[in-house]
XYZ file of C-alpha atoms in Angstrom:
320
model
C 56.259 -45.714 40.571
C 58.724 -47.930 41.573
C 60.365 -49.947 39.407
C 61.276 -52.332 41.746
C 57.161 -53.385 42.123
C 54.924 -54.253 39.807
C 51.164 -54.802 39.669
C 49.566 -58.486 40.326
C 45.948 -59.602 40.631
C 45.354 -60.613 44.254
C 43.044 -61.878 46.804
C 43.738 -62.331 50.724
C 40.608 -64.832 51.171
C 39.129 -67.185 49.744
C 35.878 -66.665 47.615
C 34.557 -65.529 45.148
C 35.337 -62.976 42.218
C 34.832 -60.010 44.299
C 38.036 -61.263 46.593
C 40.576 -60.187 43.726
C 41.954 -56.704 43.334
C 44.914 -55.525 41.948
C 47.800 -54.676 44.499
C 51.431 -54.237 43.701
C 54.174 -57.132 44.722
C 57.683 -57.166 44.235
C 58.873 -57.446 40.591
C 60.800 -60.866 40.228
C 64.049 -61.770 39.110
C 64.770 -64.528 37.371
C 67.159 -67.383 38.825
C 69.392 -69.692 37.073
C 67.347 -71.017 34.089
C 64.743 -68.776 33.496
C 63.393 -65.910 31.813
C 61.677 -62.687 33.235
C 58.982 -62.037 30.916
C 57.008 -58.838 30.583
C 53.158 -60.679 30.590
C 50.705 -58.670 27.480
C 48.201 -61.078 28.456
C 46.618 -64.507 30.049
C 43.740 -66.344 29.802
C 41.308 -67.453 33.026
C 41.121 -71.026 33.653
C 38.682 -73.224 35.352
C 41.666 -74.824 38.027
C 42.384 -71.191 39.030
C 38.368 -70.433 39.938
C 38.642 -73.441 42.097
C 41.411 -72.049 44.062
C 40.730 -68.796 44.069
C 36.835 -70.170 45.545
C 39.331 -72.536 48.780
C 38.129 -75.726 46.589
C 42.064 -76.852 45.923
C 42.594 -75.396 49.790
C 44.263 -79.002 50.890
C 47.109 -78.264 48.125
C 47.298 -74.127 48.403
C 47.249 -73.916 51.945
C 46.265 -70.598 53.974
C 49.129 -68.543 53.337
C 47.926 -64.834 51.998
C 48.174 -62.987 50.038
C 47.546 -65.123 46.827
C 48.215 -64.682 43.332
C 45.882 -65.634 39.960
C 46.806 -66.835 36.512
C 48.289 -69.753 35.055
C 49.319 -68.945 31.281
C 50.403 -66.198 29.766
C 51.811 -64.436 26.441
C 54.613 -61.678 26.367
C 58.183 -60.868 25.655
C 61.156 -62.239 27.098
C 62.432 -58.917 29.442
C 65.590 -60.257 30.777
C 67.137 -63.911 30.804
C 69.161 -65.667 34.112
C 72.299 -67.745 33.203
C 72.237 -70.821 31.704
C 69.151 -69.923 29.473
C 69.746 -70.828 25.933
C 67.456 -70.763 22.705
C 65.829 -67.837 23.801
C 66.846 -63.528 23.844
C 65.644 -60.397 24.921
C 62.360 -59.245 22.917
C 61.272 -62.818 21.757
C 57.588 -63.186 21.739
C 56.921 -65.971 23.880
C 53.687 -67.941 25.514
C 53.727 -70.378 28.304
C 51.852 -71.824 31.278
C 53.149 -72.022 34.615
C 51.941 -75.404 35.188
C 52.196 -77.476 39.063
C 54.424 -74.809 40.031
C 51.522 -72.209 40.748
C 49.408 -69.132 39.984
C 50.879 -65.555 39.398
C 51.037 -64.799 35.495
C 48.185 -62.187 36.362
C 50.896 -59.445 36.404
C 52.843 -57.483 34.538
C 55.787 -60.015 34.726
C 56.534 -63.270 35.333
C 59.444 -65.324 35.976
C 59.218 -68.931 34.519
C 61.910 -72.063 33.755
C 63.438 -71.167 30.280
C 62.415 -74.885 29.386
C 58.241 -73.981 30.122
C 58.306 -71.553 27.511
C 57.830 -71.617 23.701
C 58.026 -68.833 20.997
C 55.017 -67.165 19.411
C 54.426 -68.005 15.596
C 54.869 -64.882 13.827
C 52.209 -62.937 12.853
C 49.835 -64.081 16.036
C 48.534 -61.366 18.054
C 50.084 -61.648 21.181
C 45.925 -61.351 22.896
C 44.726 -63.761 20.975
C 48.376 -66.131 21.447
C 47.293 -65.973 25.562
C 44.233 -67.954 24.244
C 46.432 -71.101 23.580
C 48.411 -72.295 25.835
C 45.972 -74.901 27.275
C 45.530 -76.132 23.915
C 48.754 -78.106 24.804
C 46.572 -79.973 27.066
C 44.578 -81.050 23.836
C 47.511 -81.869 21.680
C 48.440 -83.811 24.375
C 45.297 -85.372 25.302
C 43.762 -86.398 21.956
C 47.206 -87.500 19.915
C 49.199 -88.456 22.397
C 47.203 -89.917 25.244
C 44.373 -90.931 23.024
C 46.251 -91.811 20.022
C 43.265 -90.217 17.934
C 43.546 -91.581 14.006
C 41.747 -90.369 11.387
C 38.351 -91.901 10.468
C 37.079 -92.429 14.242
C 34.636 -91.075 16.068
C 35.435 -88.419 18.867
C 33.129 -87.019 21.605
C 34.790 -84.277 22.840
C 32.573 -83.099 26.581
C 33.039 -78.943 27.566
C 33.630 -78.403 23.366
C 32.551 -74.769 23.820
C 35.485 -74.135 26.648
C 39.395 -73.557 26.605
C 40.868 -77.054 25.815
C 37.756 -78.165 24.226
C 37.653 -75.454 21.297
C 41.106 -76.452 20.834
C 40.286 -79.985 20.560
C 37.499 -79.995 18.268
C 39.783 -78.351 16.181
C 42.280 -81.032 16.380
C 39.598 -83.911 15.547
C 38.821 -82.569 12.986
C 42.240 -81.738 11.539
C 43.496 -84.826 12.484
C 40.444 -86.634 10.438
C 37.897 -87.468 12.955
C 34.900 -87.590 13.192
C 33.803 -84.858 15.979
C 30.875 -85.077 18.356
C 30.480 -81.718 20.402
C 28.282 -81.061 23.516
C 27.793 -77.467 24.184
C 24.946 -75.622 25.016
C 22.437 -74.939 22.441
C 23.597 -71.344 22.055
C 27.190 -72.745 21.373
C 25.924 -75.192 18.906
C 26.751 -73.040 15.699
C 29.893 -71.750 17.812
C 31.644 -75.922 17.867
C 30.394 -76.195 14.350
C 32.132 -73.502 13.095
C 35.446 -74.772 14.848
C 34.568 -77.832 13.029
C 32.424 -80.379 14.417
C 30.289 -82.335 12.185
C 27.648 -82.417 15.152
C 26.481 -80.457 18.306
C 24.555 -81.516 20.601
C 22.894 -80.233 23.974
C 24.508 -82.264 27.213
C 21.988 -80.883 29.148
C 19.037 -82.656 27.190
C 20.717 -85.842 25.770
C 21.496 -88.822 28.020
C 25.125 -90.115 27.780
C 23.495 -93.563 26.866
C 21.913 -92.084 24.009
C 24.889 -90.378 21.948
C 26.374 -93.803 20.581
C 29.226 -95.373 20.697
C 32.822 -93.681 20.528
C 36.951 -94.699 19.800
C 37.608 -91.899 21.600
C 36.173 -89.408 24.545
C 37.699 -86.455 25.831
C 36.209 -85.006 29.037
C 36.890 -81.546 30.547
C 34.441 -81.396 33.008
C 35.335 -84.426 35.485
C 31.691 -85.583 36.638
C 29.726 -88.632 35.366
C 33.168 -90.310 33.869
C 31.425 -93.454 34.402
C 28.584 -92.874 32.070
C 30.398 -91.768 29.779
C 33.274 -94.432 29.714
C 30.416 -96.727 28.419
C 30.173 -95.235 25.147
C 33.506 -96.200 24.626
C 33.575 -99.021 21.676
C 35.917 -102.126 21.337
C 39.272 -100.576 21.720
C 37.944 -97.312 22.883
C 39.794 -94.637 24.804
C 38.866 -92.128 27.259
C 40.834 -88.796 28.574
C 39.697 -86.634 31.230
C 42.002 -83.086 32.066
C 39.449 -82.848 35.227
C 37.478 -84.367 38.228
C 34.590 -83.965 40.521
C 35.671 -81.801 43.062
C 32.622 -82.354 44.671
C 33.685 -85.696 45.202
C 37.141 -85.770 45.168
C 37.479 -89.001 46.534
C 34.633 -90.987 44.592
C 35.989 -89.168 41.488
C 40.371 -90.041 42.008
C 39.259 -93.741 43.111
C 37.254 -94.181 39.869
C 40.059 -93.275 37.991
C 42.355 -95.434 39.831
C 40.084 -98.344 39.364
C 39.395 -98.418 35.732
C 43.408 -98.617 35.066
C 42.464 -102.706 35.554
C 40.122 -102.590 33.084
C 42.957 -102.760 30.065
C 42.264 -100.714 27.033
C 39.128 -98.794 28.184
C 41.417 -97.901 31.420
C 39.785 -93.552 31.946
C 43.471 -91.743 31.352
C 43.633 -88.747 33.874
C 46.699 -86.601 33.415
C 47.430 -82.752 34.284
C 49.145 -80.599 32.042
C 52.659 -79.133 32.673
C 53.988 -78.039 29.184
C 57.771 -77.969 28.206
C 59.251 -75.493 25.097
C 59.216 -78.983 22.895
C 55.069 -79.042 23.322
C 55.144 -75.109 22.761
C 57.162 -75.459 19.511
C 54.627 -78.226 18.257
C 51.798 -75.936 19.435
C 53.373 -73.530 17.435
C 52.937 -75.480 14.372
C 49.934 -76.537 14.840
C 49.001 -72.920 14.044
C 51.341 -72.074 11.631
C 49.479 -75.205 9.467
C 46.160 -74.227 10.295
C 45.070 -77.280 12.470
C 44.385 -74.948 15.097
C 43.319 -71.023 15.548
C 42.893 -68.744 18.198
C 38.798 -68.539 20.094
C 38.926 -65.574 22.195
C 35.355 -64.452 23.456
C 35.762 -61.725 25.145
C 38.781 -59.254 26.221
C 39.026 -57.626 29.851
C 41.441 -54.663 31.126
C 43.558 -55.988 34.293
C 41.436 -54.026 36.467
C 38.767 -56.278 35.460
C 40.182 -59.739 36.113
C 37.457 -60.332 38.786
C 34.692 -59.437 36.060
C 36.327 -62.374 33.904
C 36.396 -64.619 36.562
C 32.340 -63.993 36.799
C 31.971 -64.780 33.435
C 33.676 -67.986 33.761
C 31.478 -69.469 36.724
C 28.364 -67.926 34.809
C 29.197 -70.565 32.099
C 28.341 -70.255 28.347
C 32.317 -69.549 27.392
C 33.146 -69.530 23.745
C 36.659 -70.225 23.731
C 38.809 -68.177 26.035
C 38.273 -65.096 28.386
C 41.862 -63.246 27.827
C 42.989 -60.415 30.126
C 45.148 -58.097 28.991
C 47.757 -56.027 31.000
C 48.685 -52.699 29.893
C-alpha cells in the first residue's frame, strides 16, 4: 500500500454510528512545531458523538469527508523543526483539543507543546484511556480548588472524566459522592467513592449539601448548583445541547452570583498538564478504567456503545 496514505475513521454525513467506515487519507506531515505520531490507540468521547450525530453542525460546518477522534496514545514517528523535549520513539499521549477530530488513524500530526510523555511501564491501550483525565485535574484542583476534608459530588462518575475524578477526590482527601447507575455502583466504589448513588431515582434536592460539584453531563445545572453550601463551587466540562441557548445563558448568568458563580471551561491540554498527568499516575492518585477494547474496524461499534450508555471508564480503540 502506499506509504504516502494511511487509514482514518470517516463519515461523509452526518448520523449515526453506522455513517463511519474506515477509508484511507493522505498521511500528514508535520509543520514547524510538531510531531508526527504513529497513533496505537484513542479513546471515544461524548463531544465527538455529538458531531459525528450534526449536533455541533453550527461549529463543523458541511464540509465532507470528516474525521473522528480526539485523544490518542503512540510514538513520536518523526518531529518538524523547532520541536524540542521530545525524539523519535518516545511514548507519548495527547488530545487534540479546539483544533479538531482526526486521531482515529494511524497517525497524527499535533503541536509539540499538546503532547506529554507516557509514564513508563503504562500500556500504551490503557494510556489512550487518560487523556481526558486532564479535564479532571483541571476541573476539581484547579478550577474547583478541591481540599481535603470536603464533600464532592461528582455527576457522570461512571464515564471518562468522571472515573478519573472520583479518583482524584478521593486522593486528594475528599469526601466523594458518585451518581452512576445502579449497575455502576460497585464500579465508582471501587475507584473510590465512599458512596453511590442512582441519579435516576434520587432527586438533586435530596443528596445534601456539597463544597464542591463536578458535572459532566450539562443538563439540570440549576438544580444542582443548589446543593452547593456556603462557599461552594460548581464545574461543569458540558451543556445541554438540547438547549444550547437556555443552557450557555445560565452559565453566563450565575458568574454574578460571586462564589457559587457555575465554572464552564473546555479542555485544551498543553505538555505541562500531560507531565502532571503523568504523575498523577506514577503516585497512584490515578489509574487507568478501560471497559472495553475495539479493533479500528470497529470504531462505529464503540461509538454504539457510547450512546447506549452504562460506560465504565473508557471505550479505547486500538489501531493495528
Amino acid at each position: 500500500m502506499n506509504d504516502r496514505t494511511m487509514k482514518a475513521v470517516l463519515h461523509d454525513r452526518y448520523g449515526g454510528p453506522d455513517v463511519l467506515y474506515v477509508g484511507r487519507v493522505p498521511r500528514p506531515e508535520p509543520a514547524p512545531g510538531e510531531v508526527l505520531v504513529k497513533v496505537r490507540a484513542f479513546s471515544v468521547n461524548g463531544g465527538e458523538l455529538a458531531a459525528r450525530a450534526g449536533r455541533l453542525r453550527l461549529v463543523t460546518g458541511r464540509r465532507f469527508p470528516r474525521r473522528a477522534g480526539m485523544d490518542f496514545s503512540g510514538e513520536v514517528a518523526a518531529r518538524a523543526a523547532g520541536v524540542t523535549g521530545l525524539a523519535v520513539g518516545d511514548r507519548v499521549w495527547g488530545v487534540l483539543g479546539r483544533s479538531g477530530f482526526g486521531s482515529a488513524a494511524e497517525y497524527v500530526t499535533v503541536s509539540a507543546g499538546r503532547v506529554g510523555r507516557v509514564p513508563d511501564g503504562l500500556d500504551l491501550v490503557d494510556a489512550a484511556a487518560l487523556p481526558v483525565a486532564t479535564t479532571a485535574v483541571t476541573a476539581l484542583r484547579d478550577k474547583a480548588g478541591l481540599r481535603s476534608g470536603e464533600r464532592l459530588l461528582v455527576r457522570g462518575a461512571a464515564g471518562g472524566v468522571g472515573s478519573a475524578a472520583v479518583q482524584l477526590g478521593r486522593a486528594y482527601g475528599a469526601d466523594v459522592t458518585a451518581l452512576a447507575r445502579p449497575a455502576n455502583a460497585d464500579f465508582v466504589r471501587g475507584l473510590g467513592a465512599h458512596r453511590a448513588v442512582d441519579h435516576r431515582t434520587v432527586r438533586p434536592a435530596d443528596l445534601g449539601r456539597f463544597d464542591v460539584v463536578l458535572d459532566t453531563v450539562g443538563t439540570d445545572l440549576r438544580a444542582y448548583r443548589r446543593l452547593l453550601g456556603p462557599g461552594g463551587r460548581m464545574v461543569t466540562i458540558a451543556f445541554d445541547l438540547d438547549r444550547p441557548a437556555a443552557s450557555l445563558g445560565y452559565l453566563a448568568a450565575s458568574a454574578v452570583h460571586g462564589g457559587r458563580r457555575v465554572r464552564f471551561f473546555s479542555g485544551d491540554p498543553t505538555r505541562e498538564q500531560f507531565d502532571d498527568l503523568a504523575r498523577q499516575v506514577s503516585e497512584g492518585k490515578l489509574s487507568p478504567a478501560v471497559d472495553t477494547v475495539f479493533p479500528l474496524e470497529e470504531t462505529a461499534a464503540a461509538h454504539r456503545a457510547l450512546e447506549a450508555g452504562g460506560v465504565r471508564g473508557k471505550y479505547v480503540v486500538t489501531v493495528a
